[in-house]
């Protein structure tokens, strides 16, 4: 895979792939090409059987300062419809394997939305999250009003979206937007450790469990419980479930194959 604005390593460590946004001079502003590259890389990694967890990062300095304002500035509403950047975001949502956002520095606007579209967020102590679109005369367009509200509640989401104020890493942790804060210089190392705890589980069960958790946002409790139960039953069709339970009984570590 060769890309202009991202770097991809399908095996940063065993079963763990890395996508790194790489437009440093523009603070990783998300232009269309970059987002198409993220979409294409995710498609490939999701189909690669050796990959079990995907990390998405912007590196140590900045995650992403939002969609590329210079590219959007003179667009008409119809341009926005025709460009249909949502297809890229839809691919992130469709990815079956877990995606961990590894965030340092600014995660603003589309950058914050990109992190929130991932399944978990590991933040460095320098991370700053925000939806500052209101300050440039627009509003979030890739899930900011929805995912932020579900993550942190109405009062804080309303404040952040209407004022553009940034959240520090500590505040983000306190309100449940991120899983963990780590020192900036250890961000990738700590994200890898976090990812390894998922990569060693049954990939079949991980996919079904991820799907079930995400379904909680789209269903009533009763529908969600039925969906969960069916996925639970489905794990019993896997060799991994037999291996996991046999390993428990035999007091040994399981060797999951994703079958
Ligand atoms: N777009 C383009 N260039 C950007 C940028 C951005 N979002 N953010 C920074 N840059 C560029 C700056 O223009 C500057 O370039 P030069 O002037 O050197 O050529 C360079 O990066 C360094 O930035 P600064 O000089 O401003 O650096 P500072 O440290 O002083 O400030 C900052 C950092 C992050 C506070 C500041 O750059 C800033 O406020 N940036 C804009 C943040 C923002 O408003 N983000 C939201 C953008 S709107 C959609 C999907 C997504 C979206 C919408 C629709 N669909 C699916 C339809 C998302 C919309 C957005 O994200």
Coordinates of C-alpha atoms and ligand atoms in Angstrom, one line a residue:
X1 CA 0.0 0.0 0.0
X2 CA 1.4 3.4 -0.9
X3 CA -0.2 6.6 0.2
X4 CA 0.6 10.3 0.2
X5 CA -0.9 11.6 3.5
X6 CA -0.8 8.5 5.7
X7 CA 1.7 5.9 6.7
X8 CA 0.5 2.3 7.2
X9 CA 2.2 -0.6 9.0
X10 CA 0.1 -3.7 8.8
X11 CA 2.2 -5.5 11.5
X12 CA 3.5 -2.9 14.0
X13 CA 3.4 -5.8 16.4
X14 CA 1.9 -9.2 16.1
X15 CA -1.7 -8.8 15.0
X16 CA -1.6 -5.0 15.5
X17 CA -1.7 -2.6 12.5
X18 CA -1.0 1.1 12.6
X19 CA -2.4 4.0 10.4
X20 CA -0.6 7.3 11.0
X21 CA -2.0 10.5 9.6
X22 CA 0.9 12.4 8.1
X23 CA 0.4 16.0 7.0
X24 CA 2.5 17.6 9.7
X25 CA 2.8 21.1 8.3
X26 CA -1.0 21.4 8.2
X27 CA -1.5 19.8 11.7
X28 CA -2.9 16.7 9.9
X29 CA -5.8 18.6 8.6
X30 CA -8.1 16.1 7.0
X31 CA -8.2 16.8 3.3
X32 CA -10.3 14.6 1.0
X33 CA -7.4 12.6 -0.3
X34 CA -6.2 11.8 3.2
X35 CA -9.7 10.6 4.2
X36 CA -9.9 8.5 1.1
X37 CA -6.5 7.0 2.0
X38 CA -7.7 6.2 5.5
X39 CA -10.8 4.6 4.1
X40 CA -8.8 2.4 1.7
X41 CA -6.2 1.4 4.4
X42 CA -9.0 0.4 6.7
X43 CA -10.7 -1.7 4.0
X44 CA -7.4 -3.6 3.4
X45 CA -6.6 -4.0 7.1
X46 CA -10.1 -5.2 7.9
X47 CA -9.7 -8.0 5.3
X48 CA -6.2 -8.9 6.4
X49 CA -6.5 -12.1 8.5
X50 CA -3.2 -11.4 10.3
X51 CA -4.6 -8.1 11.7
X52 CA -6.7 -8.1 14.8
X53 CA -6.6 -4.5 16.1
X54 CA -6.0 -1.3 14.2
X55 CA -4.4 1.8 15.8
X56 CA -5.1 5.2 14.2
X57 CA -2.8 8.0 15.3
X58 CA -1.5 11.4 14.2
X59 CA 1.8 10.8 16.0
X60 CA 3.2 12.5 19.1
X61 CA 2.5 16.2 18.3
X62 CA -1.0 16.4 16.8
X63 CA -3.9 14.1 16.0
X64 CA -5.8 16.2 13.5
X65 CA -6.9 19.9 13.5
X66 CA -10.1 19.1 11.7
X67 CA -11.2 19.0 8.1
X68 CA -9.1 21.0 5.7
X69 CA -10.7 24.5 6.1
X70 CA -8.8 25.8 3.0
X71 CA -10.2 23.1 0.9
X72 CA -13.7 23.6 2.2
X73 CA -13.8 27.4 2.4
X74 CA -15.4 28.1 -1.0
X75 CA -17.4 25.0 -1.4
X76 CA -21.2 25.3 -2.1
X77 CA -23.7 23.1 -0.3
X78 CA -24.1 21.1 -3.6
X79 CA -20.3 20.6 -3.7
X80 CA -20.5 19.2 -0.2
X81 CA -23.3 16.8 -1.2
X82 CA -21.4 15.7 -4.3
X83 CA -18.1 15.2 -2.6
X84 CA -19.9 13.0 -0.1
X85 CA -17.1 12.7 2.5
X86 CA -19.6 10.7 4.6
X87 CA -18.7 7.6 2.6
X88 CA -15.3 7.7 4.2
X89 CA -16.7 8.0 7.7
X90 CA -19.1 5.2 6.8
X91 CA -16.2 2.9 6.1
X92 CA -14.7 3.6 9.6
X93 CA -18.1 2.7 11.0
X94 CA -18.2 -0.5 8.9
X95 CA -14.8 -1.7 10.0
X96 CA -15.4 -5.0 12.0
X97 CA -12.1 -5.0 13.8
X98 CA -11.6 -2.7 16.8
X99 CA -10.0 0.6 16.0
X100 CA -8.1 2.5 18.8
X101 CA -7.5 6.2 18.3
X102 CA -4.1 7.2 19.8
X103 CA -4.4 10.9 20.3
X104 CA -1.8 13.5 21.1
X105 CA -2.2 17.3 20.8
X106 CA -5.2 18.7 18.9
X107 CA -8.2 16.5 18.0
X108 CA -10.5 19.2 16.7
X109 CA -13.6 19.3 14.6
X110 CA -13.4 16.4 12.1
X111 CA -10.3 15.3 14.1
X112 CA -12.4 14.9 17.2
X113 CA -15.1 13.2 15.2
X114 CA -12.6 10.8 13.7
X115 CA -11.3 9.9 17.2
X116 CA -14.8 9.4 18.4
X117 CA -15.7 7.2 15.5
X118 CA -13.0 4.8 16.6
X119 CA -13.9 2.4 19.3
X120 CA -11.6 3.6 22.1
X121 CA -9.4 6.5 22.6
X122 CA -6.0 6.5 24.3
X123 CA -4.9 10.1 24.9
X124 CA -1.6 11.7 25.7
X125 CA -1.4 14.3 28.5
X126 CA -1.2 16.9 25.8
X127 CA -4.4 15.9 24.0
X128 CA -7.0 18.6 23.4
X129 CA -10.5 17.7 22.2
X130 CA -13.0 20.1 20.7
X131 CA -15.6 20.9 18.1
X132 CA -14.7 24.5 17.2
X133 CA -16.7 24.6 13.9
X134 CA -19.0 27.2 15.5
X135 CA -16.1 29.7 15.4
X136 CA -15.8 29.5 11.7
X137 CA -19.5 29.8 11.1
X138 CA -20.6 26.2 10.7
X139 CA -21.2 23.2 13.0
X140 CA -20.0 19.6 13.3
X141 CA -20.9 17.5 10.3
X142 CA -19.4 14.1 10.9
X143 CA -21.1 13.0 14.1
X144 CA -19.9 15.6 16.6
X145 CA -23.3 16.6 17.8
X146 CA -24.3 12.9 18.1
X147 CA -21.3 11.0 19.3
X148 CA -20.0 13.7 21.7
X149 CA -23.5 14.0 23.2
X150 CA -23.7 10.2 23.7
X151 CA -20.2 10.2 25.2
X152 CA -20.3 13.1 27.6
X153 CA -24.0 14.0 28.0
X154 CA -26.1 16.9 26.8
X155 CA -24.9 19.8 29.0
X156 CA -21.2 19.5 28.2
X157 CA -21.7 18.5 24.5
X158 CA -24.0 21.6 24.1
X159 CA -21.3 23.8 25.7
X160 CA -18.5 22.4 23.6
X161 CA -20.4 22.6 20.3
X162 CA -21.9 26.1 21.0
X163 CA -18.7 27.7 22.3
X164 CA -15.9 25.8 20.7
X165 CA -14.1 25.3 24.0
X166 CA -11.4 22.6 24.1
X167 CA -11.4 19.8 26.6
X168 CA -8.1 18.9 28.2
X169 CA -7.0 15.2 28.3
X170 CA -7.8 15.1 32.0
X171 CA -11.3 16.6 31.5
X172 CA -11.9 14.1 28.7
X173 CA -10.9 11.2 30.9
X174 CA -13.2 12.5 33.8
X175 CA -16.2 12.7 31.5
X176 CA -15.6 9.3 29.9
X177 CA -14.6 10.5 26.4
X178 CA -11.2 8.6 26.6
X179 CA -10.1 5.3 28.1
X180 CA -6.7 6.4 29.5
X181 CA -4.2 9.2 29.6
X182 CA -0.5 8.5 29.2
X183 CA 2.6 10.6 28.9
X184 CA 3.0 11.9 25.3
X185 CA 6.4 10.3 24.8
X186 CA 4.9 6.9 25.7
X187 CA 1.7 7.2 23.7
X188 CA 2.4 4.6 21.0
X189 CA 4.1 2.2 23.5
X190 CA 1.1 2.4 25.9
X191 CA -1.4 2.2 23.0
X192 CA 0.3 -0.9 21.8
X193 CA 0.1 -2.5 25.3
X194 CA -3.6 -1.6 25.4
X195 CA -4.1 -3.1 21.9
X196 CA -2.2 -6.2 22.8
X197 CA -4.8 -7.0 25.5
X198 CA -7.4 -7.1 22.8
X199 CA -5.3 -8.8 20.1
X200 CA -4.7 -11.8 22.3
X201 CA -8.5 -12.5 22.6
X202 CA -10.5 -14.5 20.1
X203 CA -10.9 -12.3 17.0
X204 CA -14.3 -13.8 16.3
X205 CA -15.6 -13.0 19.8
X206 CA -14.0 -9.5 19.6
X207 CA -15.8 -8.7 16.4
X208 CA -19.1 -10.0 17.7
X209 CA -18.7 -8.2 21.0
X210 CA -17.7 -4.9 19.3
X211 CA -20.8 -5.2 17.0
X212 CA -23.0 -5.7 20.1
X213 CA -21.6 -2.8 22.0
X214 CA -22.1 -0.5 19.0
X215 CA -25.6 -1.8 18.6
X216 CA -26.5 -0.3 22.0
X217 CA -26.5 3.1 20.3
X218 CA -29.0 2.1 17.7
X219 CA -31.5 0.0 19.5
X220 CA -33.9 -0.2 22.4
X221 CA -32.7 -2.2 25.4
X222 CA -34.9 -5.2 24.6
X223 CA -33.7 -5.2 20.9
X224 CA -30.1 -4.8 22.0
X225 CA -30.4 -7.7 24.5
X226 CA -31.8 -10.0 21.8
X227 CA -29.0 -8.9 19.4
X228 CA -26.4 -9.6 22.1
X229 CA -27.8 -13.0 22.9
X230 CA -27.7 -14.1 19.3
X231 CA -24.1 -13.0 18.9
X232 CA -23.3 -14.8 22.2
X233 CA -24.8 -18.0 20.8
X234 CA -22.9 -17.5 17.6
X235 CA -19.6 -17.5 19.5
X236 CA -20.4 -21.2 20.2
X237 CA -20.0 -21.9 16.5
X238 CA -16.4 -20.9 16.7
X239 CA -13.3 -23.1 17.4
X240 CA -12.1 -20.2 19.5
X241 CA -14.9 -20.7 22.0
X242 CA -14.0 -24.4 22.3
X243 CA -10.3 -23.6 22.7
X244 CA -11.0 -20.8 25.2
X245 CA -13.1 -22.9 27.5
X246 CA -10.9 -26.0 27.1
X247 CA -7.8 -23.9 28.0
X248 CA -9.6 -22.6 31.1
X249 CA -10.4 -26.2 32.2
X250 CA -6.9 -27.4 31.4
X251 CA -5.4 -24.4 33.3
X252 CA -3.4 -23.2 30.2
X253 CA -3.3 -20.1 28.0
X254 CA -5.7 -20.3 25.1
X255 CA -4.4 -20.2 21.5
X256 CA -7.0 -18.4 19.5
X257 CA -7.0 -18.8 15.7
X258 CA -9.9 -16.6 14.7
X259 CA -11.8 -19.7 13.4
Ligands
LIG1 N1 -7.5 23.2 7.9 C1 -6.4 23.7 7.1 N2 -5.3 24.1 7.6 C2 -5.1 24.1 9.0 C3 -6.1 23.6 9.8 C4 -7.4 23.1 9.2 N3 -8.4 22.6 10.0 N4 -5.7 23.7 11.1 C5 -4.4 24.2 11.0 N5 -4.1 24.4 9.7 C6 -2.8 25.0 9.2 C7 -2.8 26.5 9.5 O1 -3.4 27.2 8.5 C8 -1.3 26.7 9.4 O2 -0.9 26.7 8.0 P1 0.1 27.8 7.5 O3 -0.5 29.1 7.8 O4 1.4 27.6 8.2 O5 0.2 27.6 6.0 C9 -0.7 25.4 10.0 O6 -1.7 24.4 9.9 C10 -0.4 25.6 11.5 O7 -1.5 26.1 12.2 P2 -1.5 27.4 13.1 O8 -0.4 28.3 12.7 O9 -2.9 27.9 13.2 O10 -1.0 26.7 14.5 P3 -1.4 27.2 16.0 O11 -0.6 26.3 16.9 O12 -1.2 28.6 16.1 O13 -3.0 26.8 16.2 C11 -4.9 25.4 16.1 C12 -3.4 25.5 16.2 C13 -5.3 24.0 15.9 C14 -5.6 26.0 17.3 C15 -5.4 26.3 14.8 O14 -4.6 25.9 13.7 C16 -6.8 26.1 14.5 O15 -7.7 26.7 15.2 N6 -7.1 25.3 13.5 C17 -8.5 25.1 13.0 C18 -9.3 24.2 13.9 C19 -10.7 24.0 13.5 O16 -11.5 25.0 13.3 N7 -11.1 22.8 13.1 C20 -12.4 22.5 12.6 C21 -12.4 22.6 11.1 S1 -14.0 22.3 10.4 C22 -17.7 16.3 7.2 C23 -16.6 15.7 7.8 C24 -15.9 16.5 8.7 C25 -16.2 17.8 8.8 C26 -17.2 18.4 8.2 C27 -18.0 17.6 7.3 N8 -18.5 15.5 6.3 C28 -18.3 14.1 6.4 C29 -19.4 16.1 5.4 C30 -15.3 18.6 9.7 C31 -15.3 19.9 9.7 C32 -14.1 20.5 10.5 O17 -13.3 19.9 11.1

